[in-house]
Amino acid sequence: MGININDLLFLSDGYCYCCKEELYNKKYFCRTCLGLFEYVDTVKSIGEYKCYSPYLYTGRISELIQEFKFNNSVYLYKAFGELLVNYIINKDMKFDSLISVPLTKKKLSKRGYNQSQLLAEYIGDRLGIEILNNILIKNKNTKDQHLLKVSDRAKNLKNSFRVVNGDKLRNKNILLIDDIITSGYTIKTILDVLDKFEPESIKALTIASSKIESKYKFDFKNI
Ligand SMILES: [Zn+2]
């Protein structure tokens, strides 16, 4: 018996998490709202790594991601998590372990939750994939990358992540989960740190990918 994608998608809670219309088929998003999300299935190359993103960071889905991150709409993790589960199954991607992008203790206590960790935990629970929490630590309060000039972004992140119990990464197929990718520099920095511990493979997955104007693009070869 194959897995029925519809059975995986239509789990919960009786109303659309986007427009709040009542749903009779127990999806998280109604068909109309799903149709508003721009599905692009992007694969960004970040140096030697790949980052997969089903959606473009624009329009309604970008507003929802903002709400998820900054307006305490924590419940959206289920809806976004389910979109990512669906994406992983459709693409037949296989991973041994999931890691989320950490926040510093200070930022975590201010926000009250880590949106990337909630996504990773949802995906891990649904697909039975190990979640490696507390392996990757963010130990430096950095400025928000998007507020900085491109030339300052590398310096901002330097030495801001470290790994503990890195032996758990060895020979594993690792997927890093985040909400969005913009320039990709944060993700590149993290994957470089993880890669030192010799995983078998290492990729990233985000809900959405922003379009980047060329003047904001990194040349990863020269970092
Ligand atoms: Zn809706």
mmCIF file of C-alpha atoms and ligand atoms in Angstrom:
data_model
loop_
_atom_site.group_PDB
_atom_site.id
_atom_site.type_symbol
_atom_site.label_atom_id
_atom_site.label_comp_id
_atom_site.label_asym_id
_atom_site.label_seq_id
_atom_site.Cartn_x
_atom_site.Cartn_y
_atom_site.Cartn_z
ATOM 1 C CA MET A 1 0.000 0.000 0.000
ATOM 2 C CA GLY A 2 1.372 3.394 -0.993
ATOM 3 C CA ILE A 3 0.889 6.429 1.162
ATOM 4 C CA ASN A 4 -2.048 8.538 0.110
ATOM 5 C CA ILE A 5 -0.877 12.145 0.049
ATOM 6 C CA ASN A 6 -4.404 13.378 0.687
ATOM 7 C CA ASP A 7 -4.637 11.384 3.876
ATOM 8 C CA LEU A 8 -1.460 13.027 5.077
ATOM 9 C CA LEU A 9 -2.551 16.515 4.189
ATOM 10 C CA PHE A 10 -6.075 16.531 5.515
ATOM 11 C CA LEU A 11 -5.506 16.041 9.184
ATOM 12 C CA SER A 12 -6.918 18.746 11.264
ATOM 13 C CA ASP A 13 -8.725 21.306 12.548
ATOM 14 C CA GLY A 14 -11.813 22.249 10.652
ATOM 15 C CA TYR A 15 -10.976 25.736 9.408
ATOM 16 C CA CYS A 16 -8.555 27.330 6.973
ATOM 17 C CA TYR A 17 -5.485 28.704 8.752
ATOM 18 C CA CYS A 18 -5.305 31.475 6.166
ATOM 19 C CA CYS A 19 -8.833 32.819 5.574
ATOM 20 C CA LYS A 20 -10.511 31.152 8.616
ATOM 21 C CA GLU A 21 -13.309 29.749 6.452
ATOM 22 C CA GLU A 22 -14.765 26.569 7.800
ATOM 23 C CA LEU A 23 -13.439 23.483 6.081
ATOM 24 C CA TYR A 24 -15.291 20.226 5.768
ATOM 25 C CA ASN A 25 -12.375 18.174 4.537
ATOM 26 C CA LYS A 26 -9.993 18.874 7.418
ATOM 27 C CA LYS A 27 -7.214 20.534 5.480
ATOM 28 C CA TYR A 28 -5.154 23.300 7.050
ATOM 29 C CA PHE A 29 -5.582 25.577 4.050
ATOM 30 C CA CYS A 30 -8.589 25.798 1.763
ATOM 31 C CA ARG A 31 -8.146 25.277 -1.951
ATOM 32 C CA THR A 32 -8.562 29.004 -2.660
ATOM 33 C CA CYS A 33 -5.810 30.011 -0.240
ATOM 34 C CA LEU A 34 -3.466 27.254 -1.414
ATOM 35 C CA GLY A 35 -4.016 28.641 -4.910
ATOM 36 C CA LEU A 36 -2.769 32.043 -3.703
ATOM 37 C CA PHE A 37 0.593 30.583 -2.650
ATOM 38 C CA GLU A 38 3.062 30.700 -5.502
ATOM 39 C CA TYR A 39 4.417 27.171 -5.850
ATOM 40 C CA VAL A 40 7.826 27.359 -7.542
ATOM 41 C CA ASP A 41 9.778 24.312 -6.279
ATOM 42 C CA THR A 42 13.069 26.213 -6.236
ATOM 43 C CA VAL A 43 16.463 24.644 -5.641
ATOM 44 C CA LYS A 44 19.034 27.272 -4.717
ATOM 45 C CA SER A 45 22.706 26.385 -4.898
ATOM 46 C CA ILE A 46 24.559 27.822 -1.938
ATOM 47 C CA GLY A 47 28.167 27.056 -2.563
ATOM 48 C CA GLU A 48 28.300 23.271 -2.731
ATOM 49 C CA TYR A 49 24.968 22.851 -0.912
ATOM 50 C CA LYS A 50 21.378 22.786 -2.116
ATOM 51 C CA CYS A 51 18.399 24.466 -0.501
ATOM 52 C CA TYR A 52 14.898 23.366 -1.525
ATOM 53 C CA SER A 53 11.888 25.673 -1.239
ATOM 54 C CA PRO A 54 8.404 24.830 -2.490
ATOM 55 C CA TYR A 55 7.048 28.394 -2.437
ATOM 56 C CA LEU A 56 8.081 31.877 -3.470
ATOM 57 C CA TYR A 57 8.256 34.375 -0.605
ATOM 58 C CA THR A 58 5.628 36.730 -1.902
ATOM 59 C CA GLY A 59 1.967 37.636 -1.447
ATOM 60 C CA ARG A 60 -0.242 35.823 1.037
ATOM 61 C CA ILE A 61 2.254 33.143 2.068
ATOM 62 C CA SER A 62 4.885 35.762 2.933
ATOM 63 C CA GLU A 63 2.327 37.542 5.153
ATOM 64 C CA LEU A 64 1.527 34.270 6.884
ATOM 65 C CA ILE A 65 5.219 33.496 7.426
ATOM 66 C CA GLN A 66 5.630 36.956 8.960
ATOM 67 C CA GLU A 67 2.690 36.244 11.273
ATOM 68 C CA PHE A 68 4.216 32.889 12.148
ATOM 69 C CA LYS A 69 7.554 34.481 13.033
ATOM 70 C CA PHE A 70 6.647 37.747 14.626
ATOM 71 C CA ASN A 71 2.969 37.830 15.626
ATOM 72 C CA ASN A 72 2.669 34.787 17.825
ATOM 73 C CA SER A 73 0.673 32.826 15.264
ATOM 74 C CA VAL A 74 2.462 29.754 16.545
ATOM 75 C CA TYR A 75 -0.308 27.401 15.379
ATOM 76 C CA LEU A 76 0.800 27.950 11.771
ATOM 77 C CA TYR A 77 3.653 25.486 12.340
ATOM 78 C CA LYS A 78 1.222 22.635 11.700
ATOM 79 C CA ALA A 79 -0.024 24.047 8.425
ATOM 80 C CA PHE A 80 3.456 24.910 7.153
ATOM 81 C CA GLY A 81 4.875 21.681 8.532
ATOM 82 C CA GLU A 82 2.270 19.742 6.594
ATOM 83 C CA LEU A 83 3.139 21.596 3.369
ATOM 84 C CA LEU A 84 6.777 20.583 3.883
ATOM 85 C CA VAL A 85 5.861 16.976 4.713
ATOM 86 C CA ASN A 86 3.874 16.857 1.510
ATOM 87 C CA TYR A 87 6.809 18.299 -0.426
ATOM 88 C CA ILE A 88 9.305 15.796 1.022
ATOM 89 C CA ILE A 89 7.011 12.869 0.175
ATOM 90 C CA ASN A 90 6.283 14.111 -3.336
ATOM 91 C CA LYS A 91 9.969 14.490 -4.079
ATOM 92 C CA ASP A 92 10.764 11.159 -2.425
ATOM 93 C CA MET A 93 13.496 12.777 -0.312
ATOM 94 C CA LYS A 94 15.083 10.601 2.354
ATOM 95 C CA PHE A 95 16.848 11.841 5.472
ATOM 96 C CA ASP A 96 18.166 10.330 8.686
ATOM 97 C CA SER A 97 18.008 13.449 10.846
ATOM 98 C CA LEU A 98 16.530 16.930 10.967
ATOM 99 C CA ILE A 99 18.129 20.024 12.426
ATOM 100 C CA SER A 100 16.508 23.434 12.834
ATOM 101 C CA VAL A 101 18.105 26.853 12.732
ATOM 102 C CA PRO A 102 18.646 27.830 16.364
ATOM 103 C CA LEU A 103 17.972 31.142 18.079
ATOM 104 C CA THR A 104 20.110 32.556 20.832
ATOM 105 C CA LYS A 105 18.747 32.082 24.352
ATOM 106 C CA LYS A 106 17.982 35.785 24.473
ATOM 107 C CA LYS A 107 15.980 35.774 21.263
ATOM 108 C CA LEU A 108 14.197 32.553 22.188
ATOM 109 C CA SER A 109 13.056 33.953 25.513
ATOM 110 C CA LYS A 110 11.889 37.157 23.811
ATOM 111 C CA ARG A 111 9.896 35.367 21.100
ATOM 112 C CA GLY A 112 8.868 32.445 23.264
ATOM 113 C CA TYR A 113 9.296 29.862 20.528
ATOM 114 C CA ASN A 114 11.614 28.906 17.699
ATOM 115 C CA GLN A 115 9.578 28.678 14.524
ATOM 116 C CA SER A 116 12.166 26.555 12.701
ATOM 117 C CA GLN A 117 12.318 24.078 15.556
ATOM 118 C CA LEU A 118 8.518 23.733 15.599
ATOM 119 C CA LEU A 119 8.580 22.974 11.868
ATOM 120 C CA ALA A 120 11.352 20.401 12.286
ATOM 121 C CA GLU A 121 9.553 18.701 15.172
ATOM 122 C CA TYR A 122 6.317 18.541 13.225
ATOM 123 C CA ILE A 123 8.038 17.056 10.167
ATOM 124 C CA GLY A 124 10.065 14.623 12.275
ATOM 125 C CA ASP A 125 6.956 13.399 14.105
ATOM 126 C CA ARG A 126 4.945 12.971 10.932
ATOM 127 C CA LEU A 127 7.650 11.158 8.961
ATOM 128 C CA GLY A 128 9.391 9.343 11.797
ATOM 129 C CA ILE A 129 12.709 11.127 11.292
ATOM 130 C CA GLU A 130 15.101 11.741 14.163
ATOM 131 C CA ILE A 131 15.371 15.365 15.288
ATOM 132 C CA LEU A 132 18.762 16.504 16.481
ATOM 133 C CA ASN A 133 17.921 19.217 18.975
ATOM 134 C CA ASN A 134 20.648 20.903 20.995
ATOM 135 C CA ILE A 135 23.368 19.879 18.549
ATOM 136 C CA LEU A 136 23.586 23.254 16.912
ATOM 137 C CA ILE A 137 23.863 26.240 19.225
ATOM 138 C CA LYS A 138 23.684 29.898 18.374
ATOM 139 C CA ASN A 139 26.002 31.548 20.835
ATOM 140 C CA LYS A 140 26.228 35.069 19.573
ATOM 141 C CA ASN A 141 23.446 37.626 19.304
ATOM 142 C CA THR A 142 23.711 38.770 15.733
ATOM 143 C CA LYS A 143 21.982 41.614 13.978
ATOM 144 C CA ASP A 144 19.182 40.649 11.606
ATOM 145 C CA GLN A 145 20.896 39.770 8.356
ATOM 146 C CA HIS A 146 18.398 41.597 6.170
ATOM 147 C CA LEU A 147 19.191 44.879 7.955
ATOM 148 C CA LEU A 148 22.859 44.703 7.001
ATOM 149 C CA LYS A 149 24.812 45.527 3.901
ATOM 150 C CA VAL A 150 25.862 42.422 2.007
ATOM 151 C CA SER A 151 29.482 43.147 2.769
ATOM 152 C CA ASP A 152 28.780 43.080 6.535
ATOM 153 C CA ARG A 153 26.717 39.900 6.630
ATOM 154 C CA ALA A 154 29.585 37.412 6.661
ATOM 155 C CA LYS A 155 31.266 39.277 9.531
ATOM 156 C CA ASN A 156 27.989 39.404 11.444
ATOM 157 C CA LEU A 157 27.626 35.604 11.433
ATOM 158 C CA LYS A 158 31.257 34.686 11.935
ATOM 159 C CA ASN A 159 31.657 32.260 14.843
ATOM 160 C CA SER A 160 28.003 32.637 15.802
ATOM 161 C CA PHE A 161 27.119 28.920 15.587
ATOM 162 C CA ARG A 162 28.776 25.957 17.232
ATOM 163 C CA VAL A 163 28.091 22.228 17.386
ATOM 164 C CA VAL A 164 27.993 19.997 20.445
ATOM 165 C CA ASN A 165 27.943 16.185 20.192
ATOM 166 C CA GLY A 166 28.965 16.479 16.573
ATOM 167 C CA ASP A 167 29.608 12.716 16.388
ATOM 168 C CA LYS A 168 25.832 12.315 15.994
ATOM 169 C CA LEU A 169 26.154 13.879 12.538
ATOM 170 C CA ARG A 170 28.700 11.429 11.186
ATOM 171 C CA ASN A 171 27.533 9.448 8.121
ATOM 172 C CA LYS A 172 23.979 10.800 8.451
ATOM 173 C CA ASN A 173 21.836 12.318 5.728
ATOM 174 C CA ILE A 174 20.972 15.647 7.327
ATOM 175 C CA LEU A 175 18.199 18.112 6.494
ATOM 176 C CA LEU A 176 18.341 21.629 7.924
ATOM 177 C CA ILE A 177 14.905 23.262 8.312
ATOM 178 C CA ASP A 178 14.202 26.989 8.233
ATOM 179 C CA ASP A 179 11.257 29.200 7.359
ATOM 180 C CA ILE A 180 12.697 31.236 4.490
ATOM 181 C CA ILE A 181 15.887 31.602 2.513
ATOM 182 C CA THR A 182 16.943 35.017 1.295
ATOM 183 C CA SER A 183 20.622 35.485 0.469
ATOM 184 C CA GLY A 184 21.372 32.026 1.860
ATOM 185 C CA TYR A 185 24.239 33.217 3.943
ATOM 186 C CA THR A 186 22.850 32.031 7.291
ATOM 187 C CA ILE A 187 22.154 28.600 5.849
ATOM 188 C CA LYS A 188 25.599 28.427 4.233
ATOM 189 C CA THR A 189 27.253 29.370 7.521
ATOM 190 C CA ILE A 190 25.369 26.634 9.394
ATOM 191 C CA LEU A 191 25.943 23.941 6.776
ATOM 192 C CA ASP A 192 29.667 24.708 6.799
ATOM 193 C CA VAL A 193 29.728 24.257 10.575
ATOM 194 C CA LEU A 194 27.780 20.966 10.394
ATOM 195 C CA ASP A 195 29.809 19.670 7.465
ATOM 196 C CA LYS A 196 32.965 19.559 9.584
ATOM 197 C CA PHE A 197 31.493 16.539 11.368
ATOM 198 C CA GLU A 198 31.362 14.448 8.196
ATOM 199 C CA PRO A 199 27.696 13.809 7.527
ATOM 200 C CA GLU A 200 26.931 11.603 4.523
ATOM 201 C CA SER A 201 24.912 14.397 2.926
ATOM 202 C CA ILE A 202 23.553 17.723 3.970
ATOM 203 C CA LYS A 203 20.736 19.805 2.488
ATOM 204 C CA ALA A 204 18.370 22.569 3.522
ATOM 205 C CA LEU A 205 14.622 22.994 3.180
ATOM 206 C CA THR A 206 12.597 26.169 3.702
ATOM 207 C CA ILE A 207 8.926 26.956 3.205
ATOM 208 C CA ALA A 208 9.711 29.798 0.848
ATOM 209 C CA SER A 209 12.509 31.385 -1.080
ATOM 210 C CA SER A 210 12.769 35.085 -1.728
ATOM 211 C CA LYS A 211 13.759 36.484 -5.061
ATOM 212 C CA ILE A 212 17.093 38.186 -4.705
ATOM 213 C CA GLU A 213 18.137 41.104 -6.804
ATOM 214 C CA SER A 214 21.605 40.578 -8.182
ATOM 215 C CA LYS A 215 23.125 43.397 -6.117
ATOM 216 C CA TYR A 216 22.203 41.465 -2.948
ATOM 217 C CA LYS A 217 23.544 38.137 -4.161
ATOM 218 C CA PHE A 218 26.566 36.566 -2.596
ATOM 219 C CA ASP A 219 29.330 35.149 -4.635
ATOM 220 C CA PHE A 220 29.874 32.131 -2.417
ATOM 221 C CA LYS A 221 33.060 31.201 -4.243
ATOM 222 C CA ASN A 222 34.759 34.245 -2.799
ATOM 223 C CA ILE A 223 33.793 33.882 0.829
HETATM 224 ZN ZN ZN B 1 -8.646 29.789 3.020
#
